[in-house]
Structures are given as structure tokens and as C-alpha cells.
mmCIF file of C-alpha atoms in Angstrom:
data_model
loop_
_atom_site.group_PDB
_atom_site.id
_atom_site.type_symbol
_atom_site.label_atom_id
_atom_site.label_comp_id
_atom_site.label_asym_id
_atom_site.label_seq_id
_atom_site.Cartn_x
_atom_site.Cartn_y
_atom_site.Cartn_z
ATOM 1 C CA UNK A 264 20.708 -11.739 -5.122
ATOM 2 C CA UNK A 265 18.490 -9.447 -3.031
ATOM 3 C CA UNK A 266 16.131 -6.676 -3.963
ATOM 4 C CA UNK A 267 18.583 -3.927 -2.988
ATOM 5 C CA UNK A 268 21.271 -5.331 -5.313
ATOM 6 C CA UNK A 269 23.283 -7.092 -2.609
ATOM 7 C CA UNK A 270 24.491 -10.523 -3.652
ATOM 8 C CA UNK A 271 26.673 -13.415 -2.574
ATOM 9 C CA UNK A 272 28.380 -15.993 -4.778
ATOM 10 C CA UNK A 273 30.112 -19.111 -3.546
ATOM 11 C CA UNK A 274 29.659 -22.774 -2.680
ATOM 12 C CA UNK A 275 26.481 -24.505 -1.506
ATOM 13 C CA UNK A 276 27.312 -27.129 1.134
ATOM 14 C CA UNK A 277 25.707 -29.391 3.745
ATOM 15 C CA UNK A 278 26.758 -28.869 7.336
ATOM 16 C CA UNK A 279 25.894 -29.999 10.853
ATOM 17 C CA UNK A 280 24.637 -27.228 13.117
ATOM 18 C CA UNK A 281 24.555 -27.394 16.895
ATOM 19 C CA UNK A 282 22.387 -25.156 19.120
ATOM 20 C CA UNK A 283 22.957 -25.938 22.760
ATOM 21 C CA UNK A 284 22.237 -29.652 22.929
ATOM 22 C CA UNK A 285 20.309 -29.769 19.671
ATOM 23 C CA UNK A 286 22.236 -31.214 16.717
ATOM 24 C CA UNK A 287 20.845 -30.780 13.205
ATOM 25 C CA UNK A 288 22.561 -32.592 10.358
ATOM 26 C CA UNK A 289 22.671 -31.915 6.619
ATOM 27 C CA UNK A 290 21.597 -28.258 6.716
ATOM 28 C CA UNK A 291 22.194 -26.585 3.365
ATOM 29 C CA UNK A 292 24.072 -23.318 3.574
ATOM 30 C CA UNK A 293 26.188 -21.140 1.350
ATOM 31 C CA UNK A 294 29.825 -20.245 1.808
ATOM 32 C CA UNK A 295 30.102 -16.821 0.171
ATOM 33 C CA UNK A 296 33.363 -16.182 -1.676
ATOM 34 C CA UNK A 297 32.201 -12.967 -3.381
ATOM 35 C CA UNK A 298 29.925 -10.730 -1.309
ATOM 36 C CA UNK A 299 28.702 -7.321 -2.305
ATOM 37 C CA UNK A 300 26.359 -4.758 -0.805
ATOM 38 C CA UNK A 301 24.901 -5.212 2.664
ATOM 39 C CA UNK A 302 26.862 -8.438 3.257
ATOM 40 C CA UNK A 303 30.214 -6.715 3.463
ATOM 41 C CA UNK A 304 31.547 -6.801 7.004
ATOM 42 C CA UNK A 305 28.872 -9.193 8.266
ATOM 43 C CA UNK A 306 29.699 -12.592 9.708
ATOM 44 C CA UNK A 307 26.805 -14.092 7.809
ATOM 45 C CA UNK A 308 23.114 -13.969 7.035
ATOM 46 C CA UNK A 309 20.431 -16.164 8.574
ATOM 47 C CA UNK A 310 17.552 -16.762 6.174
ATOM 48 C CA UNK A 311 14.218 -17.038 7.967
ATOM 49 C CA UNK A 312 11.939 -16.646 4.964
ATOM 50 C CA UNK A 313 9.152 -19.020 4.032
ATOM 51 C CA UNK A 314 11.005 -20.859 1.254
ATOM 52 C CA UNK A 315 12.159 -24.466 1.482
ATOM 53 C CA UNK A 316 15.862 -23.541 1.467
ATOM 54 C CA UNK A 317 15.680 -21.008 4.278
ATOM 55 C CA UNK A 318 16.825 -21.978 7.759
ATOM 56 C CA UNK A 319 13.191 -22.085 8.892
ATOM 57 C CA UNK A 320 12.181 -24.184 5.888
ATOM 58 C CA UNK A 321 14.912 -26.734 6.511
ATOM 59 C CA UNK A 322 13.948 -27.048 10.190
ATOM 60 C CA UNK A 323 10.234 -27.551 9.599
ATOM 61 C CA UNK A 324 10.423 -31.159 10.827
ATOM 62 C CA UNK A 325 11.862 -30.027 14.170
ATOM 63 C CA UNK A 326 10.055 -26.730 14.602
ATOM 64 C CA UNK A 327 6.737 -27.125 12.801
ATOM 65 C CA UNK A 328 7.504 -23.973 10.815
ATOM 66 C CA UNK A 329 7.193 -21.859 13.962
ATOM 67 C CA UNK A 330 9.557 -19.178 15.204
ATOM 68 C CA UNK A 331 9.516 -15.787 16.852
ATOM 69 C CA UNK A 332 11.730 -12.784 17.389
ATOM 70 C CA UNK A 333 11.891 -9.456 19.173
ATOM 71 C CA UNK A 334 14.172 -6.863 17.582
ATOM 72 C CA UNK A 335 15.868 -4.560 20.085
ATOM 73 C CA UNK A 336 14.888 -0.906 19.827
ATOM 74 C CA UNK A 337 17.659 1.463 18.850
ATOM 75 C CA UNK A 338 19.402 3.276 21.693
ATOM 76 C CA UNK A 339 18.192 0.940 24.455
ATOM 77 C CA UNK A 340 19.926 -1.613 26.671
ATOM 78 C CA UNK A 341 17.181 -4.179 26.088
ATOM 79 C CA UNK A 342 17.834 -7.742 24.968
ATOM 80 C CA UNK A 343 16.186 -9.196 21.896
ATOM 81 C CA UNK A 344 15.338 -12.810 21.140
ATOM 82 C CA UNK A 345 15.110 -15.352 18.337
ATOM 83 C CA UNK A 346 13.326 -18.622 19.192
ATOM 84 C CA UNK A 347 12.556 -21.616 16.974
ATOM 85 C CA UNK A 348 9.816 -24.159 17.679
ATOM 86 C CA UNK A 349 6.197 -24.246 18.791
ATOM 87 C CA UNK A 350 7.168 -22.896 22.204
ATOM 88 C CA UNK A 351 7.951 -19.615 20.426
ATOM 89 C CA UNK A 352 4.223 -19.047 19.883
ATOM 90 C CA UNK A 353 2.874 -16.963 22.796
ATOM 91 C CA UNK A 354 -0.537 -16.940 24.361
ATOM 92 C CA UNK A 355 -2.246 -13.590 23.989
ATOM 93 C CA UNK A 356 -0.787 -12.446 20.671
ATOM 94 C CA UNK A 357 -2.898 -10.686 18.056
ATOM 95 C CA UNK A 358 -2.909 -13.097 15.125
ATOM 96 C CA UNK A 359 -3.105 -12.033 11.495
ATOM 97 C CA UNK A 360 -3.527 -14.551 8.607
ATOM 98 C CA UNK A 361 -0.600 -14.923 6.242
ATOM 99 C CA UNK A 362 -1.400 -14.561 2.549
ATOM 100 C CA UNK A 363 0.189 -17.047 0.130
ATOM 101 C CA UNK A 364 1.785 -15.848 -3.078
ATOM 102 C CA UNK A 365 2.903 -18.795 -5.242
ATOM 103 C CA UNK A 366 5.124 -16.434 -7.233
ATOM 104 C CA UNK A 367 7.091 -15.428 -4.125
ATOM 105 C CA UNK A 368 6.870 -18.337 -1.624
ATOM 106 C CA UNK A 369 9.702 -17.058 0.571
ATOM 107 C CA UNK A 370 7.912 -13.802 1.445
ATOM 108 C CA UNK A 371 5.533 -13.446 4.387
ATOM 109 C CA UNK A 372 2.541 -11.575 2.976
ATOM 110 C CA UNK A 373 -0.096 -10.189 5.333
ATOM 111 C CA UNK A 374 -3.502 -8.655 4.706
ATOM 112 C CA UNK A 375 -3.295 -4.905 5.435
ATOM 113 C CA UNK A 376 -6.540 -3.037 5.147
ATOM 114 C CA UNK A 377 -5.648 0.472 6.275
ATOM 115 C CA UNK A 378 -3.464 2.985 8.082
ATOM 116 C CA UNK A 379 -4.252 5.348 10.896
ATOM 117 C CA UNK A 380 -2.812 8.512 12.434
ATOM 118 C CA UNK A 381 -3.861 9.650 15.877
ATOM 119 C CA UNK A 382 -6.655 7.087 15.923
ATOM 120 C CA UNK A 383 -8.104 8.442 12.663
ATOM 121 C CA UNK A 384 -8.180 6.077 9.717
ATOM 122 C CA UNK A 385 -6.627 7.490 6.550
ATOM 123 C CA UNK A 386 -8.842 7.500 3.443
ATOM 124 C CA UNK A 387 -7.209 5.131 0.951
ATOM 125 C CA UNK A 388 -8.343 3.181 -2.141
ATOM 126 C CA UNK A 389 -9.831 -0.163 -1.046
ATOM 127 C CA UNK A 390 -7.427 -2.186 -3.190
ATOM 128 C CA UNK A 391 -4.202 -0.278 -2.537
ATOM 129 C CA UNK A 392 -2.670 -3.099 -0.486
ATOM 130 C CA UNK A 393 -4.227 -6.043 -2.343
ATOM 131 C CA UNK A 394 -2.163 -8.902 -3.758
ATOM 132 C CA UNK A 395 -3.236 -9.355 -7.388
ATOM 133 C CA UNK A 396 -3.880 -12.650 -9.178
ATOM 134 C CA UNK A 397 -0.601 -12.158 -11.059
ATOM 135 C CA UNK A 398 1.351 -11.917 -7.790
ATOM 136 C CA UNK A 399 1.898 -8.153 -7.855
ATOM 137 C CA UNK A 400 1.335 -5.732 -4.993
ATOM 138 C CA UNK A 401 0.522 -7.002 -1.524
ATOM 139 C CA UNK A 402 2.212 -6.358 1.833
ATOM 140 C CA UNK A 403 5.311 -8.232 3.061
ATOM 141 C CA UNK A 404 6.737 -8.477 6.578
ATOM 142 C CA UNK A 405 10.533 -8.268 6.269
ATOM 143 C CA UNK A 406 13.363 -8.049 8.825
ATOM 144 C CA UNK A 407 15.902 -7.343 6.100
ATOM 145 C CA UNK A 408 14.318 -4.045 5.053
ATOM 146 C CA UNK A 409 14.779 -1.124 7.449
ATOM 147 C CA UNK A 410 12.122 1.421 6.467
ATOM 148 C CA UNK A 411 8.508 0.534 5.719
ATOM 149 C CA UNK A 412 7.631 1.183 2.070
ATOM 150 C CA UNK A 413 4.129 1.971 0.851
ATOM 151 C CA UNK A 414 2.632 2.528 -2.620
ATOM 152 C CA UNK A 415 3.084 6.173 -3.551
ATOM 153 C CA UNK A 416 -0.608 7.110 -3.250
ATOM 154 C CA UNK A 417 -0.926 5.419 0.158
ATOM 155 C CA UNK A 418 2.310 6.934 1.432
ATOM 156 C CA UNK A 419 1.321 10.461 0.349
ATOM 157 C CA UNK A 420 -2.026 10.283 2.108
ATOM 158 C CA UNK A 421 -0.477 8.706 5.232
ATOM 159 C CA UNK A 422 2.331 11.298 5.365
ATOM 160 C CA UNK A 423 -0.063 14.199 4.835
ATOM 161 C CA UNK A 424 -2.264 12.907 7.641
ATOM 162 C CA UNK A 425 0.726 12.817 9.961
ATOM 163 C CA UNK A 426 1.894 16.290 8.899
ATOM 164 C CA UNK A 427 -1.566 17.709 9.552
ATOM 165 C CA UNK A 428 -1.461 16.478 13.145
ATOM 166 C CA UNK A 429 2.111 17.696 13.754
ATOM 167 C CA UNK A 430 1.740 21.195 12.297
ATOM 168 C CA UNK A 431 2.890 22.641 15.641
ATOM 169 C CA UNK A 432 6.350 21.080 15.369
ATOM 170 C CA UNK A 433 9.197 22.854 13.557
ATOM 171 C CA UNK A 434 10.044 21.270 10.237
ATOM 172 C CA UNK A 435 13.513 20.410 8.894
ATOM 173 C CA UNK A 436 14.777 19.599 5.416
ATOM 174 C CA UNK A 437 14.340 16.094 4.081
ATOM 175 C CA UNK A 438 17.158 13.578 4.599
ATOM 176 C CA UNK A 439 17.953 10.763 2.163
ATOM 177 C CA UNK A 440 14.702 8.862 1.433
ATOM 178 C CA UNK A 441 12.807 10.760 4.160
ATOM 179 C CA UNK A 442 10.789 13.751 2.996
ATOM 180 C CA UNK A 443 9.083 14.620 6.308
ATOM 181 C CA UNK A 444 11.525 15.693 9.027
ATOM 182 C CA UNK A 445 11.421 17.813 12.179
ATOM 183 C CA UNK A 446 13.876 19.927 14.127
ATOM 184 C CA UNK A 447 13.353 18.778 17.706
ATOM 185 C CA UNK A 448 16.634 20.158 19.052
ATOM 186 C CA UNK A 449 14.872 22.566 21.391
ATOM 187 C CA UNK A 450 12.568 19.987 22.962
ATOM 188 C CA UNK A 451 12.986 17.770 26.010
ATOM 189 C CA UNK A 452 9.921 15.804 24.944
ATOM 190 C CA UNK A 453 7.218 16.122 22.288
ATOM 191 C CA UNK A 454 3.712 14.831 21.812
ATOM 192 C CA UNK A 455 3.045 13.143 18.461
ATOM 193 C CA UNK A 456 0.035 11.252 17.158
ATOM 194 C CA UNK A 457 0.021 7.477 17.150
ATOM 195 C CA UNK A 458 0.482 5.491 13.952
ATOM 196 C CA UNK A 459 -1.482 2.298 13.358
ATOM 197 C CA UNK A 460 -1.715 -0.607 10.914
ATOM 198 C CA UNK A 461 -5.207 -2.066 10.382
ATOM 199 C CA UNK A 462 -4.948 -5.729 9.439
ATOM 200 C CA UNK A 463 -7.372 -8.233 7.923
ATOM 201 C CA UNK A 464 -9.859 -9.746 10.366
ATOM 202 C CA UNK A 465 -9.593 -6.907 12.835
ATOM 203 C CA UNK A 466 -6.195 -6.698 14.598
ATOM 204 C CA UNK A 467 -4.735 -3.209 14.885
ATOM 205 C CA UNK A 468 -1.026 -2.671 15.535
ATOM 206 C CA UNK A 469 -0.340 0.747 17.083
ATOM 207 C CA UNK A 470 3.292 1.800 17.104
ATOM 208 C CA UNK A 471 5.226 3.752 19.756
ATOM 209 C CA UNK A 472 6.807 6.992 18.553
ATOM 210 C CA UNK A 473 10.326 5.532 18.423
ATOM 211 C CA UNK A 474 9.086 3.128 15.697
ATOM 212 C CA UNK A 475 8.150 5.908 13.296
ATOM 213 C CA UNK A 476 10.144 9.029 14.319
ATOM 214 C CA UNK A 477 13.776 8.265 13.652
ATOM 215 C CA UNK A 478 16.819 10.353 14.635
ATOM 216 C CA UNK A 479 18.975 11.004 11.569
ATOM 217 C CA UNK A 480 21.749 13.120 13.093
ATOM 218 C CA UNK A 481 23.173 14.292 16.428
ATOM 219 C CA UNK A 482 21.566 17.751 16.283
ATOM 220 C CA UNK A 483 17.955 16.817 16.962
ATOM 221 C CA UNK A 484 16.610 16.088 13.478
ATOM 222 C CA UNK A 485 13.953 13.355 13.409
ATOM 223 C CA UNK A 486 12.229 11.998 10.330
ATOM 224 C CA UNK A 487 8.980 10.165 9.653
ATOM 225 C CA UNK A 488 10.391 6.679 9.015
ATOM 226 C CA UNK A 489 8.278 5.643 6.052
ATOM 227 C CA UNK A 490 8.919 5.998 2.327
ATOM 228 C CA UNK A 491 7.153 5.566 -0.980
ATOM 229 C CA UNK A 492 7.624 2.299 -2.852
ATOM 230 C CA UNK A 493 8.642 2.524 -6.511
ATOM 231 C CA UNK A 494 6.423 -0.536 -7.130
ATOM 232 C CA UNK A 495 3.047 -1.627 -5.866
ATOM 233 C CA UNK A 496 4.674 -3.843 -3.234
ATOM 234 C CA UNK A 497 4.468 -2.696 0.399
ATOM 235 C CA UNK A 498 7.073 -3.784 2.943
ATOM 236 C CA UNK A 499 6.721 -3.525 6.724
ATOM 237 C CA UNK A 500 10.370 -3.047 7.718
ATOM 238 C CA UNK A 501 12.381 -3.719 10.844
ATOM 239 C CA UNK A 502 12.230 -0.166 12.262
ATOM 240 C CA UNK A 503 8.461 -0.522 12.593
ATOM 241 C CA UNK A 504 8.887 -3.987 14.140
ATOM 242 C CA UNK A 505 11.376 -2.948 16.848
ATOM 243 C CA UNK A 506 10.546 -3.803 20.446
ATOM 244 C CA UNK A 507 7.484 -5.888 19.453
ATOM 245 C CA UNK A 508 7.313 -9.657 19.871
ATOM 246 C CA UNK A 509 6.632 -11.081 16.397
ATOM 247 C CA UNK A 510 5.710 -14.744 15.974
ATOM 248 C CA UNK A 511 5.236 -16.839 12.845
ATOM 249 C CA UNK A 512 3.131 -20.005 12.714
ATOM 250 C CA UNK A 513 4.037 -21.219 9.262
ATOM 251 C CA UNK A 514 2.152 -24.512 9.532
ATOM 252 C CA UNK A 515 -1.170 -22.790 10.198
ATOM 253 C CA UNK A 516 -0.481 -19.612 8.276
ATOM 254 C CA UNK A 517 -0.495 -16.846 10.876
ATOM 255 C CA UNK A 518 1.757 -14.049 12.169
ATOM 256 C CA UNK A 519 1.261 -12.746 15.692
ATOM 257 C CA UNK A 520 2.092 -9.440 17.352
ATOM 258 C CA UNK A 521 2.746 -9.222 21.096
ATOM 259 C CA UNK A 522 1.849 -9.612 23.833
ATOM 260 C CA UNK A 523 5.411 -9.067 25.035
ATOM 261 C CA UNK A 524 7.927 -6.326 24.247
ATOM 262 C CA UNK A 525 11.695 -6.082 24.464
#
């Protein structure tokens, strides 16, 4: 079962998988007989979490726990990638240490220290993104979650900082989980402030506008693609990861951003 309520029930089996000329025997996988939620209509789900039963965990002997991906940006003709093995780790990436949480070993936690809008760091409590000793809170990188979720206090300050720097743009009503939207139907192009994540040990990830202003209809409504988290857990979702080369070095405990795009 997944956090959004989706689940699959069926048979656990061992199978031989072939990728090009690489043959991998006795890979555990599930054959779902009852699938509900986000699984409906999908051919399957590839688990690339940090747990021992994920695809990555089972291939550790062959890949060293290393893999990388680049998620294609919406509305483009670009090609994405998914690569397993040490060759997936690029030279020139900005590397951020992974944080271990024994209570959730399949999640990729990262140390996030702050948020920025237009190059200005948002004032936030020092511990708002901390992982507690009991395994609560923290920040997870997740491809299976679309919209980045932040603790309510952090989201409110972040959103208000963005609104303050976009006061010249016409507002629109909120849509679904988005409470900050704009009517850009009369614009050919717009200038918006940058949005940045400040990570532990110094790396800063600055996002292009398409990774945080999301079209929600065909009439020119765009929304700030972040939302408040009902818990203390923060999740950096796939919309914010689009077009950025993301690499995981599980053996050494790092996640890298860049240097390439897609």
C-alpha cells in the first residue's frame, strides 16, 4: 500500500529479467491481481526506492546501488533516461548527502536547510525540515509524488514570498490543492522570480519556471506547484525534478543534481 491509498494485491514471484544483453535471475516481483488507485491502467510499477526489495536494492551486486534518471518536462519533445550502474554517476554534479532513517529505509531523505525566492532566502524556523530522532519530519526525494509538499508553516512563508514578488501578475482562483494561481491568458511571456532549494553542505538547486508554475487548464491559468503537507514530512516531487539529471549513489550515500538536462 502507498501513502495516497493506492494498493496492489497478488502473488510474489521470482523471475528472470533481461535488459539488452544483461540477464538477471531470481528477481522478486509482484503480479498484481487486485490493483486500486494510481495503478489502474498502468502496465506496472518499477520500485527504485532504497529498500532491499526494490529493483535497485535487488540489483546492488550488479550496480553498486547507483542509478540515475532525467524526467522529461511536460509539453516538450525531449527524451528522458533511466540508467543503472556506476556509469550513471556523472562528473560535475552537485552532490548532497543522503540522510538515513531506520524507520523508513526505502525513502531517500536529504538535508534541506532553506528555500529561496528570487535569490532571497525565506525566513524559516531552523528545524522545520529536520528529521527527528523518532523518524518523523525530514525531506524525501520521490518520483512517485507529483507536487512538492512542505510543512504548513514553511509552505505559507514560501508561498507568501513568491506572491510578494509576483504582485504585478493577475491572480486567479485556486485549483484543487493549489491556492496560488495566476491568469496568464493575456501574456505571450512573463517574468517570474526564481525558486531555490538550499541543501546541507552548500549546494543550491534553482528551478526553471516550468518546474514551479504549472498550467492547470487550456485558458491560461497557471498555479504555484507546491502544497502544504498535512504532516511534518516534506516531499520533493517529480514536477520539481523535471528536466534535471538526478543521480543516486546509494553505496556512498549521496544524491546528485545535474550537470545535464533533458
